[in-house]
mmCIF file of N, CA and C in Angstrom:
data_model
loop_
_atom_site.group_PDB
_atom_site.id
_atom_site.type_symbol
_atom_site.label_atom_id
_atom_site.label_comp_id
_atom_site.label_asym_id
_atom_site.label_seq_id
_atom_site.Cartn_x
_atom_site.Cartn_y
_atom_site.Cartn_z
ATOM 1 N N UNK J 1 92.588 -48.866 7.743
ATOM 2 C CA UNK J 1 92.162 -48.960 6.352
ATOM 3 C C UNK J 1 91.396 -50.257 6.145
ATOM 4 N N UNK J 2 92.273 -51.347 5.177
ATOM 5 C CA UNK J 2 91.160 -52.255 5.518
ATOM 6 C C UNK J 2 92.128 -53.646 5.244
ATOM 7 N N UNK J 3 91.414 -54.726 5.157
ATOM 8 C CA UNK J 3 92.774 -56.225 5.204
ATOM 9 C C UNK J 3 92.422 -56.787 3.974
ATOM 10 N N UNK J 4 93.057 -56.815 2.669
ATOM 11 C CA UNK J 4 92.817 -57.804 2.000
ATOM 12 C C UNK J 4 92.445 -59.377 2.150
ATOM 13 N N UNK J 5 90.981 -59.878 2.112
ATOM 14 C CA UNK J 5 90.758 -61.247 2.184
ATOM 15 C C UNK J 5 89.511 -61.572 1.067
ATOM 16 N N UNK J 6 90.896 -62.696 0.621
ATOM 17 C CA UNK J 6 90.599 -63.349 -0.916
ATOM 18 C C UNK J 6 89.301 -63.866 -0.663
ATOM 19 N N UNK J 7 88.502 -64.538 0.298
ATOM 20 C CA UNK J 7 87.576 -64.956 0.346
ATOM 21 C C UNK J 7 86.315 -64.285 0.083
ATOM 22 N N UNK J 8 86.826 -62.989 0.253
ATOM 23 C CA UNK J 8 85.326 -61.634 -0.461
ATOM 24 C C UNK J 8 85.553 -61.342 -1.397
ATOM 25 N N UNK J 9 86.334 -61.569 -2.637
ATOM 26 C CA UNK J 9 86.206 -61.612 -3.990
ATOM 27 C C UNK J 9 85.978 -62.306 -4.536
ATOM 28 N N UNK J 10 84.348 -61.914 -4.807
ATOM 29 C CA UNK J 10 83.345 -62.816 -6.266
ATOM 30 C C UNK J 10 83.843 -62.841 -7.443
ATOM 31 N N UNK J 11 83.661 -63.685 -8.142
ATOM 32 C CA UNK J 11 84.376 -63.543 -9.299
ATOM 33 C C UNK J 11 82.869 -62.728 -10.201
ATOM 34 N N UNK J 12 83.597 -62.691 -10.968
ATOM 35 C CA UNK J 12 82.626 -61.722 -11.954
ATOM 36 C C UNK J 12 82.342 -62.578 -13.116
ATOM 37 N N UNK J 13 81.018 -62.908 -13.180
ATOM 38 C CA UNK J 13 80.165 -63.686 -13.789
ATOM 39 C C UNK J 13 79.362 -63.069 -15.315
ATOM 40 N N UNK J 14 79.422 -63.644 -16.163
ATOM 41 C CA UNK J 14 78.927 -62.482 -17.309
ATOM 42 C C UNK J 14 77.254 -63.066 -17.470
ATOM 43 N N UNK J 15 76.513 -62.160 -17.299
ATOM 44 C CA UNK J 15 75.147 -61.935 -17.475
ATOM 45 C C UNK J 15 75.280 -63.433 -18.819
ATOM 46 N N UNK J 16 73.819 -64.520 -18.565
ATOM 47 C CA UNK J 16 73.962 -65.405 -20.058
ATOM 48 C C UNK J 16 72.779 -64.629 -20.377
ATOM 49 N N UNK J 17 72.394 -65.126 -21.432
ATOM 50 C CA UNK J 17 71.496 -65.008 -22.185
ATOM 51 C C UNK J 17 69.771 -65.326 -21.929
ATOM 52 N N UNK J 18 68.924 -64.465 -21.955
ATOM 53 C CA UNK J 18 67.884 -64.496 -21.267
ATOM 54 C C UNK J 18 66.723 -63.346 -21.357
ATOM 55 N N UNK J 19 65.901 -63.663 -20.010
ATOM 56 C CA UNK J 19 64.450 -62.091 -20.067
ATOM 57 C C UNK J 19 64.741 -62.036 -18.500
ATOM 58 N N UNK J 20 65.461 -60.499 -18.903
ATOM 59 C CA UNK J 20 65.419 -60.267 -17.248
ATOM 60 C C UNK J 20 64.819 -59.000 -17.179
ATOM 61 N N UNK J 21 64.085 -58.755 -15.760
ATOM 62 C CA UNK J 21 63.423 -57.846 -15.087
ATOM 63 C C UNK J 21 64.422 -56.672 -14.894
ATOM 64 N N UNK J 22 64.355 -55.617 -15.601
ATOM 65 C CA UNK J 22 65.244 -54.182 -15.382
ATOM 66 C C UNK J 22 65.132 -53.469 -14.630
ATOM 67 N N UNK J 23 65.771 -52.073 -14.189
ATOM 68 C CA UNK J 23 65.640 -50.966 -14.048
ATOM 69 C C UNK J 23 66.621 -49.904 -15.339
ATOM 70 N N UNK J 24 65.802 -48.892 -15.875
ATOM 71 C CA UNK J 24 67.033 -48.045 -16.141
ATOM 72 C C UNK J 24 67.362 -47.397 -15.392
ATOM 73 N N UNK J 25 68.745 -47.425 -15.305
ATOM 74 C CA UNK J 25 69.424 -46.874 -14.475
ATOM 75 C C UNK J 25 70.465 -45.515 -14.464
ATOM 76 N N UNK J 26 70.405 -45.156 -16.023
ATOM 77 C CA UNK J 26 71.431 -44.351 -16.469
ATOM 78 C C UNK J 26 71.484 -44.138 -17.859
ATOM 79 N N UNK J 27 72.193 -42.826 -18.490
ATOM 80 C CA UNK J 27 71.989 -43.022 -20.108
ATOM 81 C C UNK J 27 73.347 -41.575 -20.203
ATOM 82 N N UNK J 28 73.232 -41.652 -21.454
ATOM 83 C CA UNK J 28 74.290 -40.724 -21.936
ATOM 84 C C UNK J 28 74.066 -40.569 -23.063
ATOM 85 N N UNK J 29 74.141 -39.069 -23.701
ATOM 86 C CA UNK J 29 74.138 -38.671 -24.864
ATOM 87 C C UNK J 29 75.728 -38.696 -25.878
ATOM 88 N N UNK J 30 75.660 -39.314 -27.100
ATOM 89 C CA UNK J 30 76.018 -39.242 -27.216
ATOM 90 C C UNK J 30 77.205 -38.998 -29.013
ATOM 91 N N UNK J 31 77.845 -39.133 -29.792
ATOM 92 C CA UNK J 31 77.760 -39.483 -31.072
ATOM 93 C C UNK J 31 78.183 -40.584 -31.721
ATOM 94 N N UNK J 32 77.654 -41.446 -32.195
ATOM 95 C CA UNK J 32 78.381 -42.468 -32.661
ATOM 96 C C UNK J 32 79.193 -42.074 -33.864
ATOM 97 N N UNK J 33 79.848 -43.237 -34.299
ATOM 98 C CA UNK J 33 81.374 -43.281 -35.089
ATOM 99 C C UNK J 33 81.044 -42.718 -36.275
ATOM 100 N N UNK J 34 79.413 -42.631 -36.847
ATOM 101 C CA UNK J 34 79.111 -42.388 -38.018
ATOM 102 C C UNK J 34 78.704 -41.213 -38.324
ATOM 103 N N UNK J 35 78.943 -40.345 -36.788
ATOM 104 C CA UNK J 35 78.511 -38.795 -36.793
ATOM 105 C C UNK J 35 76.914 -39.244 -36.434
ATOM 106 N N UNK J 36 76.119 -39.805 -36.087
ATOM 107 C CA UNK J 36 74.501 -39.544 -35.976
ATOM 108 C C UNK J 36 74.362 -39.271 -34.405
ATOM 109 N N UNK J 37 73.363 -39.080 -33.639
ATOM 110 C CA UNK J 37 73.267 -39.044 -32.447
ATOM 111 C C UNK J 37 72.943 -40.424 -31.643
ATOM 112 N N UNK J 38 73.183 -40.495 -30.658
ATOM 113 C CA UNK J 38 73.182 -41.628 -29.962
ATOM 114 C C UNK J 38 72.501 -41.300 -28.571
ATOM 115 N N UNK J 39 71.799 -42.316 -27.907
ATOM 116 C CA UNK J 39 71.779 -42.917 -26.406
ATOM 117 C C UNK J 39 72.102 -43.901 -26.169
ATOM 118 N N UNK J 40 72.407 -44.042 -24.958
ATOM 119 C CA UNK J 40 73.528 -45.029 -24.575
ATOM 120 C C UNK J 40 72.770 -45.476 -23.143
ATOM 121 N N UNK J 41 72.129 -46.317 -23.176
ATOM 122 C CA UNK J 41 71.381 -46.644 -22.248
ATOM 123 C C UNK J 41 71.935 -47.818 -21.017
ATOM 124 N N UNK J 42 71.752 -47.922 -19.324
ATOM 125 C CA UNK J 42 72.584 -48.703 -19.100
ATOM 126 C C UNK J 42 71.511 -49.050 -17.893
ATOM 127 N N UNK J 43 71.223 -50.219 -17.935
ATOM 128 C CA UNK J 43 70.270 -51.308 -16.577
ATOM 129 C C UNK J 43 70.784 -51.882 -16.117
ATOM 130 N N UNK J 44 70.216 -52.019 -14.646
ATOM 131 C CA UNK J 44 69.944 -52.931 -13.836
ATOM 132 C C UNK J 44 69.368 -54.131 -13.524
ATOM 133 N N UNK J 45 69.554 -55.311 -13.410
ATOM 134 C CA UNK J 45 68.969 -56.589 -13.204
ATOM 135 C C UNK J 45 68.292 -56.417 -11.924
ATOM 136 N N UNK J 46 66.889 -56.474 -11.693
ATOM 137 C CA UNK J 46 66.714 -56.489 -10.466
ATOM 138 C C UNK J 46 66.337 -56.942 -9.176
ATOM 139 N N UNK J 47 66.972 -56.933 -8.352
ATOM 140 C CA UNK J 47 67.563 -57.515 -6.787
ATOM 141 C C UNK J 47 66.058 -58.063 -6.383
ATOM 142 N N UNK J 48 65.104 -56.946 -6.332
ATOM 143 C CA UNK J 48 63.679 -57.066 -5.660
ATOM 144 C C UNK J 48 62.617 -58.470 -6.754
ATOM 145 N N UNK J 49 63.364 -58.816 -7.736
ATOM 146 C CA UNK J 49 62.714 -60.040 -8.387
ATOM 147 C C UNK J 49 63.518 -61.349 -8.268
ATOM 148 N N UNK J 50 62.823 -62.545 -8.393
ATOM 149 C CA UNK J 50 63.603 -63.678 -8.019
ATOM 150 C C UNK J 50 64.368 -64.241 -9.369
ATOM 151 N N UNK J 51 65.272 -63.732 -9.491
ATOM 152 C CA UNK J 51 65.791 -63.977 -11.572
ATOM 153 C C UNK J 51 67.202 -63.967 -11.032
ATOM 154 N N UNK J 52 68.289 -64.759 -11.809
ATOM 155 C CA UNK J 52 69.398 -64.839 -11.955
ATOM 156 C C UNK J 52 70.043 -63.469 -12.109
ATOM 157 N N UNK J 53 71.722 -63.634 -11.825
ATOM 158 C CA UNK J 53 72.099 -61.883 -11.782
ATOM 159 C C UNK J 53 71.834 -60.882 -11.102
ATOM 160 N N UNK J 54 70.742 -60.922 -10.424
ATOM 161 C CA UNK J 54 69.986 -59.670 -9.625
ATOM 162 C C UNK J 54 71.265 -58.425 -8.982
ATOM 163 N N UNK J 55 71.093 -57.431 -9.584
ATOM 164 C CA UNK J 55 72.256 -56.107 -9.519
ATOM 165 C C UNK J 55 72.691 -56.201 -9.999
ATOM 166 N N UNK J 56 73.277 -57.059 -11.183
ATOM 167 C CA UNK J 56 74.320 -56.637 -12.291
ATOM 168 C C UNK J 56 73.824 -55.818 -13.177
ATOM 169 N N UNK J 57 74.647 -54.955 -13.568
ATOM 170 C CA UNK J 57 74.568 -53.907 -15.042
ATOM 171 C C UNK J 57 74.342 -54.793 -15.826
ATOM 172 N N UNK J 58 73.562 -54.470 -16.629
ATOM 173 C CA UNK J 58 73.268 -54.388 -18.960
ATOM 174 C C UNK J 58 74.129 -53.106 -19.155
ATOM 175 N N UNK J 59 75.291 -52.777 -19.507
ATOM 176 C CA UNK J 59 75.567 -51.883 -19.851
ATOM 177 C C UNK J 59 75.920 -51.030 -21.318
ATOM 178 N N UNK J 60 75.689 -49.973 -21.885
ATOM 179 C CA UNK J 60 75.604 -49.693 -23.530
ATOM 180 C C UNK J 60 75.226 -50.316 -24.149
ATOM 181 N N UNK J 61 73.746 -49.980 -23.904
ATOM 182 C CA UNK J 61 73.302 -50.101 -24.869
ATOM 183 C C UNK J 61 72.244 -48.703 -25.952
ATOM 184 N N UNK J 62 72.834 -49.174 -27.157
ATOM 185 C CA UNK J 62 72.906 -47.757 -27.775
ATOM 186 C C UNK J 62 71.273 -47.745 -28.376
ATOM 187 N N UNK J 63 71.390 -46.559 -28.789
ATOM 188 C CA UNK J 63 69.451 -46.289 -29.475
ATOM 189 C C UNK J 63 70.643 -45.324 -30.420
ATOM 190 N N UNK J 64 70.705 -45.546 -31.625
ATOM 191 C CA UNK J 64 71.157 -44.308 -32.567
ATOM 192 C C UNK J 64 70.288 -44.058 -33.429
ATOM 193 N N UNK J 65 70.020 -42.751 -33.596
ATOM 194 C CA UNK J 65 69.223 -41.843 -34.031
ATOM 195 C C UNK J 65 69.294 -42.097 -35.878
ATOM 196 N N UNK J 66 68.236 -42.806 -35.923
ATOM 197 C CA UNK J 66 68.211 -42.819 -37.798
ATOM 198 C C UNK J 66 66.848 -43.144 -37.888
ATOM 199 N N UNK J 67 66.280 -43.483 -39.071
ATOM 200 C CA UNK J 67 65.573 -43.825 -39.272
ATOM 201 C C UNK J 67 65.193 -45.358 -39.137
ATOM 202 N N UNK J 68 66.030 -45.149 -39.641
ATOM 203 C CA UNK J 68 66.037 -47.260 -39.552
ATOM 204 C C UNK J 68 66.251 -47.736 -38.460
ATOM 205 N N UNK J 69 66.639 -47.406 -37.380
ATOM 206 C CA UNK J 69 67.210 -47.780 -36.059
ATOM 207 C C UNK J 69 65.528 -47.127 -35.016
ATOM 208 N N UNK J 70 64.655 -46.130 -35.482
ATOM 209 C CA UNK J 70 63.480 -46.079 -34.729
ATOM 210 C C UNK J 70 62.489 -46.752 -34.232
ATOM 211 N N UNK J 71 62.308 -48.225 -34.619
ATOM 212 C CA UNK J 71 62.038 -49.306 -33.723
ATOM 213 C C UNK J 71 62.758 -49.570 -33.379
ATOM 214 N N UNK J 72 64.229 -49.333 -32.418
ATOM 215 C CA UNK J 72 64.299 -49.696 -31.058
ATOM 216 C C UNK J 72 64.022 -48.753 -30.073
ATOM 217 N N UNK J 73 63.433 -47.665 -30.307
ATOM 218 C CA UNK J 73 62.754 -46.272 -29.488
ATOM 219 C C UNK J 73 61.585 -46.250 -29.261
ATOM 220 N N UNK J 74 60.889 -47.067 -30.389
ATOM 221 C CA UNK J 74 59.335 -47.101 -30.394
ATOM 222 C C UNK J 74 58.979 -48.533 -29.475
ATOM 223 N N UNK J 75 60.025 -49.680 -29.134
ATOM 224 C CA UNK J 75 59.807 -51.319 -28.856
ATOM 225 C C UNK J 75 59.910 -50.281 -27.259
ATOM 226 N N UNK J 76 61.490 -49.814 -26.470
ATOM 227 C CA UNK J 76 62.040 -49.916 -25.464
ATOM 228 C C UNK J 76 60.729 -49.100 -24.899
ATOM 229 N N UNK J 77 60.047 -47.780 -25.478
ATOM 230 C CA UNK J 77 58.897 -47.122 -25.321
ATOM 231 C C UNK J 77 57.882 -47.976 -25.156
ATOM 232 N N UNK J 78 57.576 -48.672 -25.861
ATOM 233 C CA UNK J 78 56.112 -49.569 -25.456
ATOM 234 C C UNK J 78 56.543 -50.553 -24.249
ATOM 235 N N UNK J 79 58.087 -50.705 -23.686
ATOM 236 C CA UNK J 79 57.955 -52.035 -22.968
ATOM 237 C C UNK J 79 57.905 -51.048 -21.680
ATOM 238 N N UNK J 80 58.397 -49.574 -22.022
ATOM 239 C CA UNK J 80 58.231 -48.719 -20.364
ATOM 240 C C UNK J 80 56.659 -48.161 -20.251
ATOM 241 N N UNK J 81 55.831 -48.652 -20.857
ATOM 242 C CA UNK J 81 54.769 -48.554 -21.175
ATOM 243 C C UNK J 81 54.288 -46.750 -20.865
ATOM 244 N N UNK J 82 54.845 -45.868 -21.933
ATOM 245 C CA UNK J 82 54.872 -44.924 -22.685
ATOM 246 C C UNK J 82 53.306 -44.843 -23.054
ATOM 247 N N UNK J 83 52.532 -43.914 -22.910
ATOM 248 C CA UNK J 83 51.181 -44.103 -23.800
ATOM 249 C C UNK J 83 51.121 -44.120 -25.238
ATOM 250 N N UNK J 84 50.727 -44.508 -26.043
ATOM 251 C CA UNK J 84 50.122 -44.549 -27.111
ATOM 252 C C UNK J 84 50.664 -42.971 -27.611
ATOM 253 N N UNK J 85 51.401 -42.063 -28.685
ATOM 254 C CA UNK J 85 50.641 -41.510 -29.122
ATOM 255 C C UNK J 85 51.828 -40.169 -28.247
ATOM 256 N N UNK J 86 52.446 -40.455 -27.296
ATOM 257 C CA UNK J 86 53.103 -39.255 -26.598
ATOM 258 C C UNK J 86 54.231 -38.803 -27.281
ATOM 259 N N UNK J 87 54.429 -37.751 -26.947
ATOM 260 C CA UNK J 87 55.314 -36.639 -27.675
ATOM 261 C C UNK J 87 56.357 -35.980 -27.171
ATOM 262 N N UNK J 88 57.706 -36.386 -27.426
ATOM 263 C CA UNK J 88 58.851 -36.020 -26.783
ATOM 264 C C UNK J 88 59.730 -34.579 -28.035
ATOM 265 N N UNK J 89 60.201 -34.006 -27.071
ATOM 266 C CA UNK J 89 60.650 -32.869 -28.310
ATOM 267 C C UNK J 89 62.206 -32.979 -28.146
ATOM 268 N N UNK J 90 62.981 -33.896 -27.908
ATOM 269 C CA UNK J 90 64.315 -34.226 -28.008
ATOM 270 C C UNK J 90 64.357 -35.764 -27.914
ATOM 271 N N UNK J 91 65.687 -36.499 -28.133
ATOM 272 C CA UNK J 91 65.805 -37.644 -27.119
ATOM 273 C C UNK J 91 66.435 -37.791 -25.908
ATOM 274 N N UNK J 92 66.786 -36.563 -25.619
ATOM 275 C CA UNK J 92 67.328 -36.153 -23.903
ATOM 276 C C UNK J 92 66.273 -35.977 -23.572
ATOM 277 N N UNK J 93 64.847 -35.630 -24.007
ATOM 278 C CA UNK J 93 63.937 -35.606 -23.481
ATOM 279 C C UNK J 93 62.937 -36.845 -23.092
ATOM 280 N N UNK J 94 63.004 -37.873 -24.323
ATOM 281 C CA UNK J 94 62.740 -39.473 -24.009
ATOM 282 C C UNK J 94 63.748 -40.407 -23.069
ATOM 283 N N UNK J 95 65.272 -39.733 -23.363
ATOM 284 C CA UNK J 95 66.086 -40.615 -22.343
ATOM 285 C C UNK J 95 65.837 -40.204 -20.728
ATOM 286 N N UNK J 96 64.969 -38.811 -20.168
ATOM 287 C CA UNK J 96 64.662 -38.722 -19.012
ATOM 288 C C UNK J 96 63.670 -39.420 -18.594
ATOM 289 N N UNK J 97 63.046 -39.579 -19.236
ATOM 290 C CA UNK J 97 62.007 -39.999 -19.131
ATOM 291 C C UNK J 97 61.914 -41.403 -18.876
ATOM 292 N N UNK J 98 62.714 -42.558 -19.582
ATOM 293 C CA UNK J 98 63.137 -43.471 -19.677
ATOM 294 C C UNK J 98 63.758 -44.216 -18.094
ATOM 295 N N UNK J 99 64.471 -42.933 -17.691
ATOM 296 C CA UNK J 99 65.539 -43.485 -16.235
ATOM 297 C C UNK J 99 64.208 -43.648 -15.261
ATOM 298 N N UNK J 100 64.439 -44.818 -14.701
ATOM 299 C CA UNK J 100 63.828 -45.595 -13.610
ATOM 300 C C UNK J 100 62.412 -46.140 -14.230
ATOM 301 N N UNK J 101 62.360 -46.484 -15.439
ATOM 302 C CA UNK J 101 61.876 -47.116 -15.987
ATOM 303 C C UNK J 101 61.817 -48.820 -15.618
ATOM 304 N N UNK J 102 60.629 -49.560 -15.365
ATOM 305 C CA UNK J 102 60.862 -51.147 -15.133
ATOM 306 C C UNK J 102 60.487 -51.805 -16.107
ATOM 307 N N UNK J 103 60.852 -52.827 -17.199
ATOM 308 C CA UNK J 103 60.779 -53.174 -18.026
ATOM 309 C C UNK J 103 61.307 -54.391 -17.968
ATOM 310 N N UNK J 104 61.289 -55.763 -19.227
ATOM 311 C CA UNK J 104 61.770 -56.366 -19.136
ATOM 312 C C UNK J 104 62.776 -56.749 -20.288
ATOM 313 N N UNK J 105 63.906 -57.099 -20.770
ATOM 314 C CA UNK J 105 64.937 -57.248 -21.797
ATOM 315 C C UNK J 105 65.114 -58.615 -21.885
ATOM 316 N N UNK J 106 65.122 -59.031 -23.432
ATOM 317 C CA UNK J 106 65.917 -59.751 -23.626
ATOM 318 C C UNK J 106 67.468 -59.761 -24.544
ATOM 319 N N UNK J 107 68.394 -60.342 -23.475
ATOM 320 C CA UNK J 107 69.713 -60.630 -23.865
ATOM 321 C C UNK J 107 69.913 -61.306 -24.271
ATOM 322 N N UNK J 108 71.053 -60.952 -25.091
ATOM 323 C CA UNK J 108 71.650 -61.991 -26.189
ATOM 324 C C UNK J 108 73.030 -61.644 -25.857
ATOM 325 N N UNK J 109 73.783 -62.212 -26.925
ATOM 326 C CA UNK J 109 75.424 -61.668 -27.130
ATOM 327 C C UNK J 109 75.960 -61.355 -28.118
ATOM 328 N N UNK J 110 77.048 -60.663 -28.136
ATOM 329 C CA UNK J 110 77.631 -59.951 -29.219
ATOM 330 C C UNK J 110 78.924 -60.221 -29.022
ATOM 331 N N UNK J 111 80.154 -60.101 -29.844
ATOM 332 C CA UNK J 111 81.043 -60.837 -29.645
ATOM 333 C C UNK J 111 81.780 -59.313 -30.183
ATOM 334 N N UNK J 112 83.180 -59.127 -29.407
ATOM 335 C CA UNK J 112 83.911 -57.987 -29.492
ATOM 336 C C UNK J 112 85.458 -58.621 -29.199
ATOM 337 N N UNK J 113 86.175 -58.120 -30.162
ATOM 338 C CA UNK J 113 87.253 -58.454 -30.026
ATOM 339 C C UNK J 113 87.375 -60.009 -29.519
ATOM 340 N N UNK J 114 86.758 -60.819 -30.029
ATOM 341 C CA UNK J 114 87.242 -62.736 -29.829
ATOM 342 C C UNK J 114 86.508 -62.735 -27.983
ATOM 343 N N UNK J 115 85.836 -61.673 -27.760
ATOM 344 C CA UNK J 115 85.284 -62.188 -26.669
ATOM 345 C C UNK J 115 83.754 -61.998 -26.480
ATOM 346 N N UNK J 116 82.486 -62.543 -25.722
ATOM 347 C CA UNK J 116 81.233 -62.367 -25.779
ATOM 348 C C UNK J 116 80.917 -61.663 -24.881
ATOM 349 N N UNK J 117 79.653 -60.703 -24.970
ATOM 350 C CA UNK J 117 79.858 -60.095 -24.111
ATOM 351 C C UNK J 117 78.092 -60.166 -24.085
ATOM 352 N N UNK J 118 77.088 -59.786 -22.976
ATOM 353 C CA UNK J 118 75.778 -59.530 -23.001
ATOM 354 C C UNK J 118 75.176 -58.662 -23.621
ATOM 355 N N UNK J 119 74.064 -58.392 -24.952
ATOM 356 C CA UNK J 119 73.829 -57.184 -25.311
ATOM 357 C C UNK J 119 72.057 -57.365 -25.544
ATOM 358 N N UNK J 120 71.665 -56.350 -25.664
ATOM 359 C CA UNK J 120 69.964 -56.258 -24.828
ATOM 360 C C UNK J 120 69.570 -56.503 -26.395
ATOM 361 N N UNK J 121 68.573 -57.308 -26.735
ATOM 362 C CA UNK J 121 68.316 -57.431 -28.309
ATOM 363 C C UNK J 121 66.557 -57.066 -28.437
ATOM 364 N N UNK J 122 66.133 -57.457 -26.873
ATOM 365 C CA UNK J 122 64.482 -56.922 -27.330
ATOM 366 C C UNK J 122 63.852 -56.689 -25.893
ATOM 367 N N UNK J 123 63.025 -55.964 -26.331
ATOM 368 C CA UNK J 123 62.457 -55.609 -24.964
ATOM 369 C C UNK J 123 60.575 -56.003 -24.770
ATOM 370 N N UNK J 124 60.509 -56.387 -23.678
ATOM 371 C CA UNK J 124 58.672 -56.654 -23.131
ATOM 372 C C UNK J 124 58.716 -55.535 -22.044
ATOM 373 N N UNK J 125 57.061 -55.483 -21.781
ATOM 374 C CA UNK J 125 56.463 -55.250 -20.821
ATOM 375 C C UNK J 125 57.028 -55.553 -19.613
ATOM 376 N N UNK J 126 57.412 -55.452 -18.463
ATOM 377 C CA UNK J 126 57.858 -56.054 -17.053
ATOM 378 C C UNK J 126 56.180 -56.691 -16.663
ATOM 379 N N UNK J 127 56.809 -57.967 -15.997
ATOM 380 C CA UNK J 127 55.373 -58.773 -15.748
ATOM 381 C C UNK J 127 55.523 -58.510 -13.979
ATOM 382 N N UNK J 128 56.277 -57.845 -13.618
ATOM 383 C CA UNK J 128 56.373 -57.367 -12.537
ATOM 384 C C UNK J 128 55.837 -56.180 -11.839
ATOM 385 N N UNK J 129 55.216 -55.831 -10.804
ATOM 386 C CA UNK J 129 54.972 -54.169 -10.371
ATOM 387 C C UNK J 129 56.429 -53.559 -10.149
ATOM 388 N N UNK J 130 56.613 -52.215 -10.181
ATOM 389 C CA UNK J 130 57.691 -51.448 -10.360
ATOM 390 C C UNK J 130 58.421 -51.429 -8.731
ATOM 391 N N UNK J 131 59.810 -51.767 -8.434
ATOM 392 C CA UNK J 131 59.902 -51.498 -6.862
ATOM 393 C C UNK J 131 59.424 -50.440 -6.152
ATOM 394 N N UNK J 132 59.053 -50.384 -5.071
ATOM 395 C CA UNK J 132 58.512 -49.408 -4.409
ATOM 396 C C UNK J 132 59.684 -48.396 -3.473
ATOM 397 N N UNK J 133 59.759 -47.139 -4.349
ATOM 398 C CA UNK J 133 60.736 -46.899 -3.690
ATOM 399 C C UNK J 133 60.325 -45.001 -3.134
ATOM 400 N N UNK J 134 59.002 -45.699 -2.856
ATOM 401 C CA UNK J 134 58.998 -44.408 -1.771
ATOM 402 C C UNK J 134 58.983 -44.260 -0.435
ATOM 403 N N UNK J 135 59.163 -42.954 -0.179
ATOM 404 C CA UNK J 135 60.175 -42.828 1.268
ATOM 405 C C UNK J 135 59.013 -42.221 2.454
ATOM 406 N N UNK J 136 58.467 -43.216 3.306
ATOM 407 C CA UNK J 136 57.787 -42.505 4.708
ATOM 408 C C UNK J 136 58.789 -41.754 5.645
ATOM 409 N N UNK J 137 59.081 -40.501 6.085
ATOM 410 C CA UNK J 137 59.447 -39.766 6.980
ATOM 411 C C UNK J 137 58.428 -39.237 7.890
ATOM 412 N N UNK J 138 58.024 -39.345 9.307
ATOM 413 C CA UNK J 138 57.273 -39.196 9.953
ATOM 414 C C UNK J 138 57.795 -37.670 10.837
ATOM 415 N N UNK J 139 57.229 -37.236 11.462
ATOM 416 C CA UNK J 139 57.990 -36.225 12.339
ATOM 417 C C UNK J 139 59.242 -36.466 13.617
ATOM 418 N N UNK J 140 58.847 -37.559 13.796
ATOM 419 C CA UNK J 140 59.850 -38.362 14.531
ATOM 420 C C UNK J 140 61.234 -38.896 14.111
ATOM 421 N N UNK J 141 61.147 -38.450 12.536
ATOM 422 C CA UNK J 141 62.459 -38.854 12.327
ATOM 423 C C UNK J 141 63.301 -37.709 11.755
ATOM 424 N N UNK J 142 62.711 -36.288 11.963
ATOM 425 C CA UNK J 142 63.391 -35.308 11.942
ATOM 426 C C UNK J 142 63.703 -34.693 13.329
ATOM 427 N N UNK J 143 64.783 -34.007 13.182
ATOM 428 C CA UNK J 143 65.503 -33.212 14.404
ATOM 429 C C UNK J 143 65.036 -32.385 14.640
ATOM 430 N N UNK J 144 64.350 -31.511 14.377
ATOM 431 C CA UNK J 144 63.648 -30.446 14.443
ATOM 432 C C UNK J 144 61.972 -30.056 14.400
#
């Protein structure tokens, strides 16, 4: 199996406050407390840029469906640089769209129960190119 040694447990560091280079990584539909609809959006800090944190989660962060809450759909859209003008016919249909998105966030904090925690307050453009994550397979690396 395996040996417990204390020396490979990092402690767990809470994301500070900042503009870090994303990935989305994940989302969930969902309802918030007030009955409206929700996404629940959750990033990556990322490894392939030279920025503090690199692989830690941003995790929940919500987009709820109102009116008043539609600039943060229209900001997170312009920073995944969305064209001008495009047309989604759900928000399961913008939250697909969204995953593996590179962008950049800025964090802040929010405080829950007497403790702080990281929460995404605005979003830019990524001043970065997107990781490259496509795959060469040659014939040589199949069996057949």
């Amino acid at each position: 199996m395996f040996k417990v040694d204390h020396s490979q447990a990092n402690e767990f560091v809470v994301v500070e406050p900042g503009e870090y280079e994303v990935t989305v990584i994940n989302y969930e539909l969902k309802k918030a407390e007030s009955g409206n609809n929700r996404v629940v959006v959750d990033y990556e800090i990322r490894s392939d840029v030279d920025q503090a944190f690199q692989g830690q989660k941003l995790l929940y962060d919500n987009f709820t469906v109102t009116e008043k809450s539609m600039w943060r759909f229209q900001a997170a859209s312009k920073a995944a640089q969305f064209p001008d003008g495009m047309q989604f016919n759900s928000y399961k249909e913008w939250a697909d769209a969204f995953v593996n998105k590179s962008l950049r966030v800025i964090v802040g904090e929010r405080e829950y129960n007497g403790k702080k925690y990281p929460e995404v307050k605005g979003f830019k453009v990524s001043k970065v190119n997107p990781p490259d994550t496509s795959i060469t397979i040659s014939d040589d690396d199949v069996p057949f």
